[in-house]
XYZ file of C-alpha atoms in Angstrom:
658
model
C 66.509 120.542 128.657
C 68.955 122.602 126.643
C 70.153 121.880 123.109
C 72.778 123.062 120.678
C 72.758 122.902 116.904
C 76.138 122.004 115.409
C 76.194 123.491 111.910
C 79.942 124.030 111.500
C 81.790 121.290 109.628
C 84.769 121.223 112.010
C 82.498 121.059 115.071
C 80.352 118.405 113.409
C 83.409 116.236 112.736
C 84.580 116.697 116.318
C 81.173 115.716 117.688
C 81.025 112.596 115.521
C 84.562 111.715 116.616
C 83.427 111.864 120.249
C 80.484 109.602 119.422
C 82.603 107.131 117.446
C 85.141 106.981 120.273
C 82.529 105.624 122.668
C 83.556 102.019 122.205
C 87.263 102.545 122.813
C 86.729 105.055 125.596
C 84.490 102.705 127.573
C 86.142 99.325 126.944
C 89.311 99.853 128.968
C 88.931 102.618 131.507
C 92.096 103.114 133.626
C 91.558 101.832 137.143
C 88.336 100.029 136.239
C 87.560 96.465 135.201
C 87.497 95.701 131.490
C 84.107 96.177 129.853
C 82.745 93.871 127.183
C 80.005 93.529 124.629
C 77.212 91.023 125.274
C 74.297 93.363 125.767
C 75.652 96.129 123.592
C 72.745 97.178 121.354
C 69.349 96.475 122.853
C 66.635 98.773 121.504
C 63.163 99.950 122.473
C 60.692 102.391 120.919
C 62.106 105.915 121.437
C 59.245 106.867 123.772
C 60.225 103.939 126.041
C 63.918 104.850 126.362
C 63.542 106.589 129.728
C 61.570 103.827 131.501
C 63.764 101.134 129.927
C 67.003 102.790 131.051
C 65.723 103.152 134.625
C 64.794 99.455 134.736
C 68.076 98.475 133.097
C 69.992 100.415 135.743
C 68.150 98.468 138.450
C 69.178 95.229 136.748
C 72.818 96.355 136.626
C 72.712 97.101 140.353
C 71.163 93.692 141.065
C 74.048 91.920 139.326
C 76.762 94.299 140.531
C 77.681 95.475 137.038
C 78.929 98.901 136.032
C 78.502 100.204 132.509
C 78.921 103.223 130.285
C 76.086 104.172 127.950
C 76.574 105.701 124.528
C 74.697 105.493 121.260
C 71.780 106.926 119.345
C 68.986 107.227 121.851
C 66.902 109.141 119.299
C 66.349 105.804 117.566
C 65.931 103.983 120.846
C 69.213 102.019 120.443
C 71.204 101.645 123.657
C 74.906 100.941 123.150
C 76.790 99.938 126.273
C 79.893 98.153 127.490
C 79.488 96.182 130.724
C 82.198 94.922 133.070
C 81.238 91.254 132.839
C 83.630 88.816 134.500
C 84.267 86.343 131.697
C 87.369 84.507 132.948
C 85.820 82.472 135.793
C 83.059 79.836 135.822
C 81.132 81.860 138.400
C 81.441 85.013 136.309
C 80.210 83.265 133.162
C 77.190 81.828 135.036
C 76.445 85.330 136.362
C 76.691 86.665 132.803
C 74.184 84.081 131.508
C 71.697 84.849 134.265
C 71.931 88.562 133.517
C 71.305 88.027 129.772
C 68.236 85.945 130.556
C 66.686 88.689 132.697
C 67.806 91.474 130.358
C 66.048 89.772 127.434
C 62.821 89.569 129.421
C 63.189 93.224 130.350
C 63.675 94.600 126.835
C 60.809 92.491 125.459
C 58.543 93.817 128.206
C 59.191 97.318 126.852
C 58.302 96.246 123.311
C 61.931 96.199 122.243
C 64.580 94.058 120.583
C 67.585 92.245 122.044
C 69.616 93.452 119.026
C 68.832 96.880 117.661
C 71.270 96.790 114.757
C 73.914 94.101 115.261
C 73.588 90.384 114.589
C 72.407 87.879 117.175
C 75.096 85.288 116.557
C 76.270 83.030 119.360
C 75.804 85.483 122.203
C 72.038 86.046 121.856
C 70.542 83.392 119.556
C 69.339 81.303 122.498
C 67.272 84.316 123.597
C 65.348 84.664 120.324
C 62.329 82.591 121.490
C 61.715 85.266 124.136
C 61.345 87.889 121.414
C 59.787 85.967 118.503
C 58.054 83.138 120.357
C 58.686 79.393 119.910
C 56.343 79.036 116.914
C 58.213 81.557 114.752
C 61.629 80.196 115.775
C 60.407 76.737 114.729
C 59.477 78.244 111.345
C 63.048 79.587 111.121
C 64.306 76.033 111.747
C 62.078 74.509 109.063
C 63.017 77.150 106.521
C 66.739 76.656 107.130
C 66.339 72.869 106.808
C 64.857 73.286 103.322
C 67.935 75.083 102.027
C 70.549 73.542 104.307
C 69.426 69.978 105.181
C 72.896 68.978 106.423
C 73.216 72.102 108.596
C 76.522 73.093 106.985
C 75.894 76.808 106.600
C 76.665 78.779 109.762
C 75.330 76.083 112.093
C 74.045 76.807 115.607
C 73.216 80.430 114.839
C 69.576 81.547 115.141
C 68.250 77.961 115.431
C 69.637 75.101 117.553
C 71.909 77.741 119.053
C 74.921 77.546 121.282
C 74.265 78.790 124.797
C 75.542 82.269 125.703
C 79.112 81.919 126.902
C 79.519 78.417 125.488
C 82.292 79.418 123.056
C 83.797 82.419 124.761
C 87.063 83.773 123.464
C 88.153 83.958 127.099
C 86.297 81.812 129.612
C 87.353 79.772 132.676
C 89.963 77.842 130.700
C 91.704 80.940 129.347
C 95.264 80.890 130.650
C 97.797 82.373 128.201
C 101.504 82.137 129.046
C 103.079 85.238 130.549
C 106.262 85.680 128.562
C 109.171 88.073 129.179
C 109.216 90.947 126.694
C 111.438 93.859 125.694
C 108.608 96.395 125.752
C 106.961 96.801 129.143
C 103.298 97.197 128.034
C 102.367 99.139 131.166
C 98.994 100.093 129.661
C 98.306 96.354 129.430
C 99.359 95.334 132.967
C 102.845 94.512 131.670
C 101.489 91.584 129.648
C 101.807 91.092 125.903
C 99.123 88.409 125.970
C 96.746 90.853 127.671
C 97.586 93.412 124.966
C 96.362 90.943 122.343
C 92.917 91.002 123.987
C 92.437 94.622 122.926
C 90.884 93.862 119.550
C 87.155 93.250 119.862
C 86.551 92.839 116.142
C 84.901 96.147 115.259
C 86.704 96.162 111.897
C 87.508 99.871 111.705
C 90.844 98.741 110.244
C 89.022 97.440 107.174
C 88.120 100.878 105.860
C 89.467 101.601 102.389
C 88.856 105.252 101.580
C 90.289 107.414 104.350
C 92.757 107.588 107.217
C 95.986 105.662 107.661
C 94.912 102.331 109.144
C 95.562 99.882 107.618
C 97.613 100.632 104.457
C 98.365 97.020 103.514
C 94.709 96.034 103.923
C 93.668 98.943 101.689
C 95.812 97.396 98.949
C 95.360 93.633 99.407
C 91.821 93.578 100.897
C 92.959 90.497 102.863
C 91.835 90.049 106.484
C 95.294 88.787 107.472
C 96.669 92.202 106.498
C 94.210 94.143 108.636
C 94.965 95.174 112.193
C 92.126 92.930 113.338
C 93.482 89.906 111.474
C 96.977 90.373 112.874
C 95.713 91.002 116.407
C 93.624 87.819 116.348
C 96.559 85.773 115.050
C 98.700 87.062 117.915
C 95.892 86.205 120.350
C 95.669 82.664 118.926
C 99.458 82.396 119.067
C 99.261 82.545 122.860
C 96.597 79.830 122.856
C 98.900 77.732 120.610
C 95.858 76.246 118.946
C 95.950 76.222 115.982
C 99.044 78.484 116.086
C 101.879 76.188 117.160
C 105.340 77.333 118.180
C 104.449 80.502 120.098
C 107.050 83.114 119.021
C 108.118 80.951 116.081
C 104.615 80.725 114.569
C 105.109 81.181 110.833
C 101.520 82.339 110.054
C 101.997 85.237 112.471
C 105.273 86.281 110.819
C 103.623 86.053 107.422
C 100.726 88.274 108.501
C 103.075 90.824 110.071
C 105.327 90.920 107.005
C 103.187 93.559 105.249
C 102.653 95.652 108.375
C 104.228 99.013 107.496
C 104.524 99.950 111.211
C 102.745 103.217 110.386
C 101.189 103.469 113.885
C 97.841 104.380 112.327
C 96.091 101.753 114.441
C 97.564 103.333 117.551
C 94.986 106.123 117.319
C 92.463 105.121 114.632
C 91.599 101.769 116.206
C 88.837 102.270 118.835
C 90.860 100.127 121.250
C 94.261 101.611 120.286
C 95.781 98.330 119.133
C 99.478 99.182 118.577
C 100.516 96.747 115.857
C 103.864 98.449 115.161
C 104.982 97.665 118.719
C 103.542 94.143 118.612
C 105.397 93.490 115.356
C 108.736 94.669 116.758
C 108.278 92.532 119.874
C 107.282 89.452 117.888
C 110.193 89.733 115.440
C 112.676 90.143 118.296
C 111.657 86.692 119.573
C 111.016 85.107 116.181
C 114.593 85.789 115.038
C 116.237 84.927 118.342
C 118.853 82.314 117.434
C 118.164 82.809 113.725
C 119.725 84.759 110.898
C 117.540 87.595 109.674
C 116.826 88.333 106.000
C 119.543 90.237 104.124
C 117.537 93.446 103.950
C 117.347 93.524 107.759
C 121.111 93.969 107.928
C 121.256 96.279 104.910
C 118.567 98.673 106.158
C 118.271 97.972 109.881
C 121.939 98.817 110.391
C 121.807 101.933 108.189
C 123.227 104.079 111.021
C 126.528 102.201 110.857
C 126.557 101.841 107.068
C 125.975 105.594 106.740
C 128.878 106.383 109.060
C 131.138 104.184 106.951
C 129.859 105.757 103.744
C 130.605 109.251 105.063
C 134.330 108.422 104.807
C 134.044 108.304 101.007
C 130.511 109.255 99.960
C 131.459 109.891 96.336
C 132.828 106.373 95.894
C 129.810 104.835 97.612
C 127.413 106.835 95.421
C 129.340 105.763 92.332
C 129.012 102.127 93.304
C 125.357 102.214 94.360
C 124.283 104.207 91.287
C 126.364 102.343 88.696
C 124.050 100.709 86.127
C 125.168 97.131 86.779
C 127.194 97.111 89.969
C 124.603 99.147 91.841
C 121.891 96.608 91.033
C 124.182 93.767 92.115
C 124.655 95.425 95.498
C 120.909 96.004 95.808
C 120.255 92.316 95.150
C 122.931 91.311 97.658
C 121.217 93.502 100.232
C 117.761 92.061 99.522
C 116.596 95.384 98.084
C 114.411 95.994 95.054
C 116.362 96.737 91.884
C 113.381 98.822 90.743
C 114.294 101.464 93.301
C 116.770 104.296 92.912
C 118.997 104.271 95.957
C 119.270 107.575 97.848
C 122.613 109.330 97.516
C 124.898 110.109 100.430
C 125.671 113.807 100.785
C 129.267 114.851 100.022
C 129.333 116.502 103.453
C 127.228 115.432 106.417
C 125.317 117.931 108.499
C 127.552 117.313 111.516
C 130.678 117.936 109.408
C 129.158 121.230 108.259
C 128.199 122.046 111.844
C 131.672 121.484 113.280
C 133.271 124.058 110.993
C 130.562 126.651 111.647
C 130.953 129.257 114.409
C 128.511 129.180 117.313
C 125.826 131.827 117.176
C 123.348 133.322 119.644
C 125.634 132.560 122.593
C 123.824 133.283 125.833
C 120.407 132.802 124.310
C 118.147 129.869 125.313
C 119.693 126.606 124.183
C 118.035 123.956 122.029
C 119.429 120.588 120.907
C 118.966 119.860 117.205
C 118.879 116.087 116.770
C 121.077 115.020 113.803
C 119.169 111.915 112.755
C 120.835 109.507 110.356
C 118.702 110.500 107.369
C 119.001 114.272 107.571
C 122.627 114.006 108.658
C 123.896 111.719 105.902
C 121.381 112.087 103.056
C 119.510 115.407 103.360
C 121.799 117.766 105.331
C 120.088 120.816 103.766
C 117.073 120.048 105.920
C 119.071 120.234 109.142
C 120.978 123.310 107.951
C 117.651 125.008 107.208
C 116.432 124.107 110.694
C 119.542 125.685 112.232
C 118.796 128.920 110.397
C 115.150 128.898 111.455
C 115.909 128.147 115.118
C 118.610 130.821 115.260
C 116.258 133.292 113.597
C 113.784 132.435 116.374
C 116.390 133.528 118.929
C 117.899 130.239 120.126
C 121.434 128.962 120.485
C 121.482 125.684 118.606
C 123.654 122.880 119.940
C 124.320 119.515 118.337
C 125.601 116.414 120.200
C 129.367 116.225 119.888
C 129.400 112.451 119.537
C 127.530 110.317 117.027
C 124.196 109.114 118.411
C 121.176 107.281 117.013
C 117.664 106.618 118.323
C 117.655 103.217 116.550
C 114.469 103.821 114.568
C 115.255 101.379 111.681
C 116.045 98.588 114.145
C 112.454 98.330 115.399
C 111.157 97.238 111.997
C 113.309 94.104 112.202
C 112.936 93.354 115.905
C 116.539 94.307 116.746
C 115.389 95.551 120.125
C 118.469 94.745 122.211
C 120.567 96.839 119.839
C 117.954 99.607 119.870
C 117.918 99.654 123.677
C 121.696 99.962 123.709
C 121.548 102.997 121.427
C 118.888 104.655 123.585
C 120.915 104.077 126.742
C 123.863 105.746 124.999
C 121.624 108.703 124.134
C 120.438 109.034 127.736
C 123.985 108.804 129.127
C 125.414 111.312 126.655
C 122.626 113.868 126.926
C 122.179 113.570 130.691
C 123.574 117.070 131.505
C 121.257 118.682 128.951
C 118.335 116.502 130.051
C 118.843 117.583 133.663
C 119.062 121.204 132.498
C 115.673 120.798 130.733
C 117.209 121.732 127.385
C 114.580 121.038 124.714
C 115.421 118.702 121.836
C 114.070 119.326 118.337
C 113.897 116.466 115.857
C 113.291 116.820 112.132
C 112.565 113.202 111.209
C 109.102 112.373 112.612
C 109.861 108.678 113.091
C 112.912 109.526 115.220
C 110.942 111.971 117.352
C 108.317 109.239 117.764
C 110.969 106.922 119.240
C 111.641 109.441 122.016
C 107.916 110.050 122.539
C 106.694 106.469 122.265
C 109.072 103.487 122.097
C 111.551 104.874 124.643
C 108.932 105.080 127.384
C 107.675 101.594 126.562
C 111.222 100.256 126.914
C 112.315 102.324 129.950
C 109.099 103.382 131.726
C 110.793 103.767 135.120
C 113.838 105.710 133.915
C 113.481 109.321 135.031
C 115.872 110.610 132.366
C 113.791 108.847 129.743
C 110.677 110.520 131.140
C 112.378 113.917 131.081
C 113.686 113.485 127.549
C 110.239 112.404 126.354
C 108.693 115.596 127.720
C 111.546 117.731 126.315
C 111.416 116.372 122.750
C 109.566 118.250 120.013
C 108.968 118.139 116.299
C 109.978 121.487 114.702
C 106.475 122.958 114.348
C 105.588 121.867 117.878
C 108.685 123.580 119.275
C 107.991 126.825 117.411
C 104.414 126.887 118.668
C 105.103 125.940 122.288
C 108.618 127.172 123.037
C 109.122 130.143 120.680
C 106.135 132.422 121.393
C 107.894 135.512 120.031
C 108.893 133.899 116.725
C 107.221 135.698 113.843
C 106.513 133.090 111.204
C 107.561 134.564 107.833
C 104.948 134.759 105.096
C 104.874 132.606 101.983
C 101.730 133.075 99.910
C 101.918 129.942 97.804
C 99.786 126.907 97.124
C 100.977 123.693 98.756
C 100.200 119.997 98.996
C 101.027 118.640 102.453
C 101.559 114.960 103.205
C 101.672 114.181 106.919
C 104.089 111.518 108.123
C 102.244 108.631 109.802
C 104.202 108.769 113.063
C 103.826 112.542 113.189
C 100.051 112.333 112.868
C 99.540 109.443 115.260
C 102.132 110.139 117.973
C 102.814 113.885 118.017
C 99.564 114.941 116.264
C 99.411 117.519 113.466
C 97.800 120.469 115.260
C 101.002 122.526 115.556
C 101.996 121.753 111.966
C 98.622 123.086 110.820
C 99.153 126.216 112.901
C 102.585 126.987 111.431
C 101.431 126.277 107.870
C 98.490 128.642 108.392
C 100.711 131.370 109.863
C 102.970 131.051 106.813
C 100.006 132.103 104.727
C 100.056 128.976 102.580
C 96.979 128.001 100.639
C 97.517 124.346 101.419
C 95.675 121.077 100.997
C 96.278 118.523 103.731
C 96.124 115.197 101.924
C 94.148 112.334 103.429
C 96.820 110.102 101.931
C 97.537 107.863 104.894
C 100.898 106.132 104.644
C 103.172 107.089 101.732
C 103.988 103.411 101.174
C 107.758 103.708 101.640
C 107.476 103.415 105.433
C 111.148 103.527 106.351
C 112.847 100.642 104.592
C 109.623 98.795 103.721
C 109.388 100.131 100.182
C 113.062 99.456 99.471
C 112.760 95.746 100.229
C 112.504 93.459 97.202
C 109.423 91.611 98.396
C 107.491 94.761 99.260
C 107.973 96.962 96.196
C 104.578 96.295 94.588
C 102.632 96.850 97.819
C 104.666 99.985 98.551
C 103.843 101.473 95.144
C 100.162 100.512 95.431
C 99.901 102.257 98.815
C 101.486 105.416 97.394
C 99.297 105.336 94.290
C 96.129 105.300 96.397
C 96.235 109.079 96.995
C 99.677 110.661 97.409
C 101.448 110.032 94.102
C 98.558 110.978 91.782
C 98.045 114.202 93.760
C 101.738 115.103 93.412
C 101.777 114.366 89.680
C 98.689 116.526 89.114
C 100.009 119.478 91.163
C 100.939 122.663 89.320
C 104.648 123.355 88.889
C 104.561 126.283 91.296
C 102.801 124.304 94.045
C 104.940 123.401 97.038
C 105.087 119.708 97.930
C 105.683 119.405 101.684
C 106.562 116.151 103.457
C 108.653 116.012 106.626
C 109.497 112.293 106.506
C 112.638 111.088 104.750
C 110.916 107.977 103.409
C 107.944 110.062 102.220
C 110.251 112.368 100.268
C 112.087 109.385 98.799
C 108.812 107.814 97.641
C 107.808 111.055 95.934
C 111.221 111.580 94.308
C 111.415 107.967 93.140
C 107.955 107.650 91.600
C 107.172 111.171 90.346
C 109.088 113.950 88.608
C 108.832 116.183 91.670
C 110.668 116.532 94.945
C 109.292 117.422 98.370
C 110.460 119.864 101.011
C 110.652 119.646 104.780
C 108.845 122.324 106.797
C 112.273 123.652 107.845
C 113.116 124.282 104.188
C 109.761 125.960 103.574
C 110.404 128.314 106.495
C 113.920 128.955 105.183
C 112.457 129.694 101.748
C 110.096 132.252 103.288
C 113.004 133.894 105.122
C 115.136 134.081 101.952
C 112.666 134.644 99.135
C 109.913 136.697 100.709
C 106.149 136.155 100.569
C 106.003 135.071 96.924
C 108.841 132.559 97.145
C 111.160 131.605 94.274
C 110.052 132.119 90.683
C 110.471 129.720 87.800
C 109.938 125.962 87.851
C 109.123 123.668 90.765
C 109.816 125.636 93.971
C 111.788 122.794 95.514
C 114.411 123.091 92.768
C 116.808 125.326 94.712
C 115.987 123.716 98.053
C 116.068 120.101 96.947
C 118.106 117.727 99.137
C 121.304 116.516 97.522
C 121.424 113.489 95.299
C 118.145 113.702 93.416
C 119.649 114.507 90.024
C 123.229 113.261 90.171
C 124.798 112.607 86.738
C 125.370 109.018 85.696
C 128.972 107.764 86.034
C 131.167 107.686 82.950
C 131.810 104.364 81.141
C 135.370 104.293 82.487
C 134.185 104.820 86.048
C 131.553 102.169 85.539
C 134.131 99.637 84.365
C 136.419 100.263 87.348
C 133.572 100.170 89.843
C 132.095 97.065 88.216
C 135.338 95.123 88.692
C 135.727 96.296 92.266
C 132.078 95.658 92.992
C 132.209 92.081 91.758
C 135.199 91.348 94.007
C 133.563 92.999 97.009
C 130.255 91.306 96.278
C 131.824 87.877 96.035
C 133.702 88.526 99.257
C 130.527 89.599 101.027
C 128.594 86.617 99.706
C 131.337 84.232 100.882
C 131.554 85.924 104.277
C 127.785 85.822 104.786
C 127.418 82.191 103.732
C 130.421 81.150 105.815
C 129.151 83.120 108.796
C 125.673 81.681 108.491
C 126.894 78.103 108.324
C 129.026 78.505 111.432
C 126.648 80.589 113.472
C 123.203 79.115 112.936
C 122.558 78.833 116.642
C 124.017 82.179 117.590
C 121.783 85.031 118.514
C 122.097 87.841 115.973
C 121.472 91.421 117.029
C-alpha cells in the first residue's frame, strides 16, 4: 500500500476537514436513503480491523443495509452511518435484530460496542454481551447504593430501555406537512423533514473559533445553539410539549437571538440552515399579528431610505439630535446606545445619473445599487464603478429603484420579499437573458440572489440564470476579468469576513485579490461581527451584539496600528466597527481604488480610511437653535406616529401585516 505524509499546515487542515466532514457527508446522500447512528463507533483491536470489517460487511448484506465507513482505523474505531429504516414497526424490529447480531460479532473479535461514545439508550441493553451478567449486576448494586430511588439518569446502563424503545422517529412519527414560503427542495419540500437534520453532534457549541453559533458563544445557553433551536423546531411539529405549532412561544424566544449569520449552513455537519428556518417560522408566527416596532423601522429600511433621500440633511438632523434622535430611536424600538448611521447627501444612483457613460462597447456588467451602499455609503459604489471601468467593463445600473429585500427576511416578511424579487426578475429580464453579469457589493444582498432566491423560486429559469450570473466584487474580478491587473498596495491589513460572504459565496476569491494587492493581511477568525443587519440596532439585542463583537473583532481593531487597513465588506460590520471603536473600515472596492490612486504605499498620515471613509461618520452636532426647532417638530411627529400606530393596531389586530 502507498502512503503520503502531510506536513504542510494548509494540507493538514484540509485533510482534517475531510475527516470531520464524514458525518455530514454520509448522513444525507442525494438519491440515497437517510443514514443514521446506532452502530456508529464499534471498536476492535487494530490488528482485528480487517477481519472485523469483512464480517461486518457480511452482516450488512444479510440485513440489506448500506453504509459509509469513516473514522480512525489506526485505533480500531469504526465510525459508520447506516441506512436503518426507523419510521416503520418492521424497520425498527429489523434494526433491533441487527444490533443484537452486531454486538455478538464485535465481542467475538475482542472488541467494544462503543469505542468512544456513550452507550445510552441505544446500546445499554447489549452491555451484558460485552461485560457479562455478573459485572452488570455489580453495576446495578453500585448504582443502588448512591441512587436508591433511581432518580439519576434512570434506565441507562442498568435496567435499560430496549433499543428503539424511545426513538425520536419511530412508527408513530407523523409530523404535519405544512405549506411554506421556502421550497426546501434539499429536504423533499418539507420543513418538518428539514428539522430532522440535526443529529445532536453539538458542533454548534464550540466557543473559540468559526462563526456558528455567535449567540451561543456569548450566552452559553443550549437554547441559543443551532442544536437547541433545531430540536425545538422538531418538537414544535410533534406539538408535545410545544403547543400551538407556528405560534409556539418557546420557539420564537429561542430564535430571537439567532443572528441569521448562516454559519450553521456550512459549519454544521448536517448543514442545518437556521437563518432560513427562522425566516420561515417568523412569517407564520406573525401572520395575523402586529410585529414589534423595530421590524417596521428596520425591515422596511428600503422604503424609509427612499423617503429620507428627499431631504437627507433634515433626516440626519432629526436622527442625530441629542434628544429628538433618541426619542425616534425609542419609537422605532431601537437601542438609544447606538449612533444611527447618516444618510448621504447624495445617493449613489443620483451621482450615477449625472455621470456620462464610459467604456461604451465594452463588455457590460450590472452594478447592484443595494440600499446600504446607495443611501448610506455611496463612496463604496462609486469606488466599485472606478475599479470595474479600470478593468475594462461598461458599468450599467438599473434605471428604476430595486431591492433584494434582505432586511425583510430577518422579520419573516417573506411575501413582501418575494414581491421585491419578482420585480427584480421582471425588470432585469433583458439583461438576464443576455447573460449580463451582476456585481453586488453588500455580501448579504448577493447572498439573497445566491441562496434565498433559489429557495423561493427553484423552478424559475430567470431566477436560476440570475443566481449563476451574480458575483461578489472579488469573485467577479477573479472569474470574469482575467486581464485585470490588480494594483499593488503594500500595507498591513486586518480583514473581517462577512458571515454571508464566507458561508454562501466562500472567501477564496477575496483571499486571491487581497494577496495580489500585496497586502500583509491577517484574516480574523472573528465569526459574526455582532451587528448582523439590524440585530445590533434593536433595543433588546444591544448587549448580545456588543458581546459578540468583543469576542475577537473589536479588540483586534482597537489594537491595530494607525497605518493598518481595516477591511470589512459588510455594511453592518463597518457600522459595528465605527460605533464601538475609534476606527472606520473600508470595503474591498475602496481598497482597490486607494491602490489605483495612491500607489503601492497608499496614503500617508493617520488611519488610512480617513480619506476613503463613507459619509456620516464624523458629522458635526447640530446647533442649539437647530436642536430646538427639530425637537419641537420631532415631538409633534412622534406623537402623531404613536397615535397612528396605536389606532392602527387597535383596529387591525386580525389583519395580516406584511
